[in-house]
């Protein structure tokens, strides 16, 4: 799930300074789960904008705002309200904001900051486990990602700063490489410690990412 949070209200007001009439767009998927851009947050945003002297011409919460065709279809159903607005204020992740930008000639203002791809510990508690590097080595690291969980993203750890299993960047946090070592030991295999890992093939994470499933 994409973890996002609402922009600071002061920053948002600055971004909206020269805009009077706004159409609001939320997202019913990740942004709703993060309590950043669902029905409730769109409603609260509308109330806040009104107290700040802005006019809201309408709103919609799209099922998945990153779905380019669906976003375009849903916006078409609000053509008149969008026409009346100076801009669209989008409460969705960066992917969602760009779907909306692709679907309108109007100015689009993003109301959220996208943080990371998150695992869910429990509602409202998210943890980054994968940085989408495109060249996964989890099979050799007993399912623990050093790219994301090691403070230095080392591929051949641990570094010299590890102390009693804790990371030198933050002594409260376990060293990812210590965790990898312990788990591999329990599994009775050397895994990644059997070799020196070559520098990562970052070309595989090629930006912008494209992936087409073959029929
Ligand atoms: S190695 Fe790369 S793809 Fe695999 S979990 Fe880590 S960041 Fe994600
Ligand atoms: S102590 Fe471990 S987790 Fe921290 S930077 Fe060094 S290798 Fe990475």
Short mmCIF file of C-alpha atoms and ligand atoms in Angstrom, two decimals:
data_model
loop_
_atom_site.label_atom_id
_atom_site.label_comp_id
_atom_site.label_asym_id
_atom_site.label_seq_id
_atom_site.Cartn_x
_atom_site.Cartn_y
_atom_site.Cartn_z
CA UNK A 1 0.00 0.00 0.00
CA UNK A 2 1.23 3.52 -0.73
CA UNK A 3 1.57 5.42 2.52
CA UNK A 4 0.74 9.10 2.32
CA UNK A 5 -0.06 11.96 4.64
CA UNK A 6 -1.73 15.32 4.23
CA UNK A 7 0.49 18.28 3.51
CA UNK A 8 0.96 20.84 6.22
CA UNK A 9 -2.03 23.19 6.08
CA UNK A 10 0.23 26.27 5.89
CA UNK A 11 2.03 24.83 2.83
CA UNK A 12 -1.27 23.89 1.26
CA UNK A 13 -2.66 27.40 1.71
CA UNK A 14 0.43 28.78 -0.01
CA UNK A 15 -0.08 26.39 -2.95
CA UNK A 16 -3.72 27.50 -3.18
CA UNK A 17 -3.02 31.22 -2.67
CA UNK A 18 -4.10 32.37 -6.15
CA UNK A 19 -6.98 29.89 -6.47
CA UNK A 20 -10.53 30.65 -5.29
CA UNK A 21 -12.75 27.82 -6.58
CA UNK A 22 -11.69 24.23 -6.05
CA UNK A 23 -12.95 20.78 -7.03
CA UNK A 24 -11.83 18.10 -4.58
CA UNK A 25 -10.70 14.59 -5.52
CA UNK A 26 -10.08 11.77 -3.03
CA UNK A 27 -9.04 8.14 -3.41
CA UNK A 28 -10.97 5.21 -1.97
CA UNK A 29 -7.92 2.92 -1.86
CA UNK A 30 -4.60 3.63 -0.09
CA UNK A 31 -5.31 7.28 0.76
CA UNK A 32 -8.50 6.21 2.52
CA UNK A 33 -6.69 3.53 4.53
CA UNK A 34 -4.10 6.15 5.55
CA UNK A 35 -6.91 8.50 6.62
CA UNK A 36 -5.41 11.08 4.29
CA UNK A 37 -7.80 11.24 1.32
CA UNK A 38 -11.00 9.23 1.82
CA UNK A 39 -14.64 10.40 2.05
CA UNK A 40 -14.16 11.74 5.57
CA UNK A 41 -10.97 13.63 4.78
CA UNK A 42 -12.47 15.13 1.61
CA UNK A 43 -15.44 16.33 3.67
CA UNK A 44 -13.17 17.81 6.39
CA UNK A 45 -11.01 19.43 3.71
CA UNK A 46 -14.09 21.03 2.19
CA UNK A 47 -15.08 22.45 5.60
CA UNK A 48 -11.59 23.79 6.23
CA UNK A 49 -11.34 25.39 2.79
CA UNK A 50 -14.65 27.10 3.36
CA UNK A 51 -13.45 28.58 6.66
CA UNK A 52 -10.38 29.82 4.73
CA UNK A 53 -12.67 31.69 2.33
CA UNK A 54 -12.44 29.28 -0.62
CA UNK A 55 -15.36 27.95 -2.67
CA UNK A 56 -15.71 24.22 -3.33
CA UNK A 57 -17.55 23.48 -6.59
CA UNK A 58 -17.86 19.73 -5.91
CA UNK A 59 -15.98 16.57 -5.03
CA UNK A 60 -15.50 12.94 -5.95
CA UNK A 61 -13.72 10.00 -4.30
CA UNK A 62 -12.35 7.74 -7.05
CA UNK A 63 -12.11 3.98 -6.38
CA UNK A 64 -8.39 3.91 -7.21
CA UNK A 65 -7.14 7.25 -8.39
CA UNK A 66 -3.96 5.61 -9.77
CA UNK A 67 -6.21 3.80 -12.28
CA UNK A 68 -5.79 6.18 -15.23
CA UNK A 69 -8.91 5.18 -17.20
CA UNK A 70 -11.15 5.03 -14.11
CA UNK A 71 -9.97 8.44 -12.94
CA UNK A 72 -10.72 9.91 -16.37
CA UNK A 73 -14.17 8.28 -16.43
CA UNK A 74 -15.10 9.54 -12.94
CA UNK A 75 -13.93 13.06 -13.69
CA UNK A 76 -16.06 13.13 -16.87
CA UNK A 77 -19.14 12.62 -14.67
CA UNK A 78 -18.30 15.87 -12.85
CA UNK A 79 -17.44 17.89 -15.93
CA UNK A 80 -19.63 20.89 -15.01
CA UNK A 81 -18.33 21.19 -11.43
CA UNK A 82 -14.75 20.88 -12.66
CA UNK A 83 -15.40 23.50 -15.34
CA UNK A 84 -16.51 25.94 -12.62
CA UNK A 85 -13.33 25.39 -10.59
CA UNK A 86 -9.99 27.19 -10.91
CA UNK A 87 -8.18 23.98 -9.99
CA UNK A 88 -8.55 20.44 -8.67
CA UNK A 89 -7.20 19.68 -5.20
CA UNK A 90 -6.25 15.99 -5.12
CA UNK A 91 -5.98 14.00 -1.90
CA UNK A 92 -4.17 10.97 -3.33
CA UNK A 93 -0.63 9.65 -3.65
CA UNK A 94 1.73 10.98 -6.33
CA UNK A 95 0.54 8.32 -8.78
CA UNK A 96 -3.07 9.34 -8.22
CA UNK A 97 -2.28 13.03 -8.59
CA UNK A 98 -0.71 12.29 -11.98
CA UNK A 99 -3.70 10.23 -13.15
CA UNK A 100 -5.84 13.27 -12.45
CA UNK A 101 -3.37 15.63 -14.13
CA UNK A 102 -3.53 13.43 -17.23
CA UNK A 103 -7.32 13.69 -17.30
CA UNK A 104 -7.85 17.43 -17.18
CA UNK A 105 -6.51 20.62 -18.70
CA UNK A 106 -7.17 22.35 -15.37
CA UNK A 107 -4.47 23.08 -12.85
CA UNK A 108 -4.01 20.26 -10.32
CA UNK A 109 -2.79 20.78 -6.76
CA UNK A 110 -1.61 17.79 -4.73
CA UNK A 111 -2.78 17.78 -1.12
CA UNK A 112 -0.79 14.76 0.05
CA UNK A 113 2.84 13.76 0.38
CA UNK A 114 3.60 10.15 -0.64
CA UNK A 115 5.95 8.52 1.84
CA UNK A 116 6.68 4.89 0.96
CA UNK A 117 5.37 1.47 -0.02
CA UNK A 118 4.18 0.20 3.33
CA UNK A 119 3.42 -3.04 5.09
CA UNK A 120 0.54 -2.82 7.54
CA UNK A 121 1.33 -3.73 11.15
CA UNK A 122 -2.13 -2.78 12.30
CA UNK A 123 -4.53 -0.02 11.35
CA UNK A 124 -2.64 3.26 11.38
CA UNK A 125 0.78 1.66 11.81
CA UNK A 126 2.81 1.15 8.64
CA UNK A 127 6.36 -0.04 8.03
CA UNK A 128 8.59 0.23 4.97
CA UNK A 129 9.93 -3.19 3.98
CA UNK A 130 10.67 -2.91 0.26
CA UNK A 131 12.07 -0.01 -1.78
CA UNK A 132 11.09 -1.56 -5.15
CA UNK A 133 14.70 -1.83 -6.34
CA UNK A 134 13.82 -4.18 -9.22
CA UNK A 135 16.65 -6.63 -8.46
CA UNK A 136 15.42 -8.57 -5.45
CA UNK A 137 17.85 -10.51 -3.25
CA UNK A 138 15.37 -11.68 -0.59
CA UNK A 139 15.92 -15.34 -1.55
CA UNK A 140 19.46 -15.06 -0.28
CA UNK A 141 18.77 -12.85 2.73
CA UNK A 142 16.18 -15.06 4.42
CA UNK A 143 13.36 -12.70 3.46
CA UNK A 144 14.82 -9.58 5.10
CA UNK A 145 15.57 -6.69 2.75
CA UNK A 146 18.92 -5.00 3.43
CA UNK A 147 18.30 -2.35 0.78
CA UNK A 148 15.43 -1.02 2.88
CA UNK A 149 16.12 -2.19 6.43
CA UNK A 150 19.84 -1.41 6.66
CA UNK A 151 20.39 2.29 7.37
CA UNK A 152 23.13 2.32 4.71
CA UNK A 153 21.39 -0.01 2.26
CA UNK A 154 24.46 -2.26 2.33
CA UNK A 155 24.54 -5.37 0.14
CA UNK A 156 27.47 -6.88 2.04
CA UNK A 157 26.91 -6.24 5.72
CA UNK A 158 27.13 -5.76 8.53
CA UNK A 159 29.18 -2.58 8.68
CA UNK A 160 31.73 -1.94 11.41
CA UNK A 161 29.21 0.03 13.45
CA UNK A 162 26.99 -2.91 14.41
CA UNK A 163 27.06 -3.50 18.18
CA UNK A 164 25.30 -6.36 19.93
CA UNK A 165 22.91 -6.70 17.03
CA UNK A 166 21.96 -3.01 17.03
CA UNK A 167 22.43 -0.46 14.20
CA UNK A 168 24.96 2.34 14.62
CA UNK A 169 22.56 4.80 13.01
CA UNK A 170 20.01 4.15 15.77
CA UNK A 171 20.84 1.93 18.73
CA UNK A 172 17.13 1.30 19.31
CA UNK A 173 16.88 -0.51 15.95
CA UNK A 174 18.09 -4.01 15.13
CA UNK A 175 20.88 -4.24 12.56
CA UNK A 176 19.26 -5.72 9.44
CA UNK A 177 22.40 -7.72 8.68
CA UNK A 178 22.45 -9.19 12.16
CA UNK A 179 18.82 -10.26 11.68
CA UNK A 180 19.70 -11.79 8.30
CA UNK A 181 22.62 -13.70 9.82
CA UNK A 182 20.53 -15.05 12.72
CA UNK A 183 17.66 -16.14 10.51
CA UNK A 184 19.94 -17.84 7.97
CA UNK A 185 21.70 -19.62 10.85
CA UNK A 186 18.36 -20.95 12.11
CA UNK A 187 17.61 -22.18 8.59
CA UNK A 188 20.98 -23.92 8.48
CA UNK A 189 22.25 -22.12 5.38
CA UNK A 190 24.78 -19.47 4.45
CA UNK A 191 22.63 -17.67 1.93
CA UNK A 192 24.07 -14.31 0.96
CA UNK A 193 27.11 -14.81 3.21
CA UNK A 194 28.38 -17.38 0.73
CA UNK A 195 29.45 -14.70 -1.72
CA UNK A 196 30.30 -11.05 -2.18
CA UNK A 197 27.26 -9.40 -3.64
CA UNK A 198 28.07 -7.34 -6.72
CA UNK A 199 26.85 -3.75 -6.92
CA UNK A 200 23.12 -3.62 -7.54
CA UNK A 201 21.81 -3.46 -11.09
CA UNK A 202 19.90 -0.25 -10.62
CA UNK A 203 19.08 -0.23 -14.34
CA UNK A 204 16.44 -2.84 -13.50
CA UNK A 205 14.56 -0.31 -11.43
CA UNK A 206 14.57 1.88 -14.58
CA UNK A 207 12.56 5.05 -14.11
CA UNK A 208 9.89 5.59 -15.14
CA UNK A 209 8.83 1.98 -14.43
CA UNK A 210 6.84 0.11 -17.07
CA UNK A 211 5.50 -3.42 -16.83
CA UNK A 212 3.09 -5.17 -19.16
CA UNK A 213 1.75 -8.63 -18.32
CA UNK A 214 1.99 -10.86 -21.40
CA UNK A 215 -1.29 -12.45 -22.51
S1 LIG B 1 15.84 -6.39 -2.52
FE1 LIG B 1 14.80 -4.80 -3.71
S2 LIG B 1 12.89 -5.73 -4.49
FE2 LIG B 1 13.71 -7.06 -2.85
S3 LIG B 1 12.62 -6.39 -1.02
FE3 LIG B 1 14.54 -5.23 -1.11
S4 LIG B 1 14.09 -3.33 -2.21
FE4 LIG B 1 12.37 -4.75 -2.52
S1 LIG B 2 24.70 -1.45 11.76
FE1 LIG B 2 23.70 -2.93 10.38
S2 LIG B 2 21.76 -1.95 9.74
FE2 LIG B 2 23.07 -0.36 10.65
S3 LIG B 2 24.13 0.55 8.91
FE3 LIG B 2 25.49 -1.04 9.73
S4 LIG B 2 24.96 -2.90 8.56
FE4 LIG B 2 23.31 -1.43 8.21
#
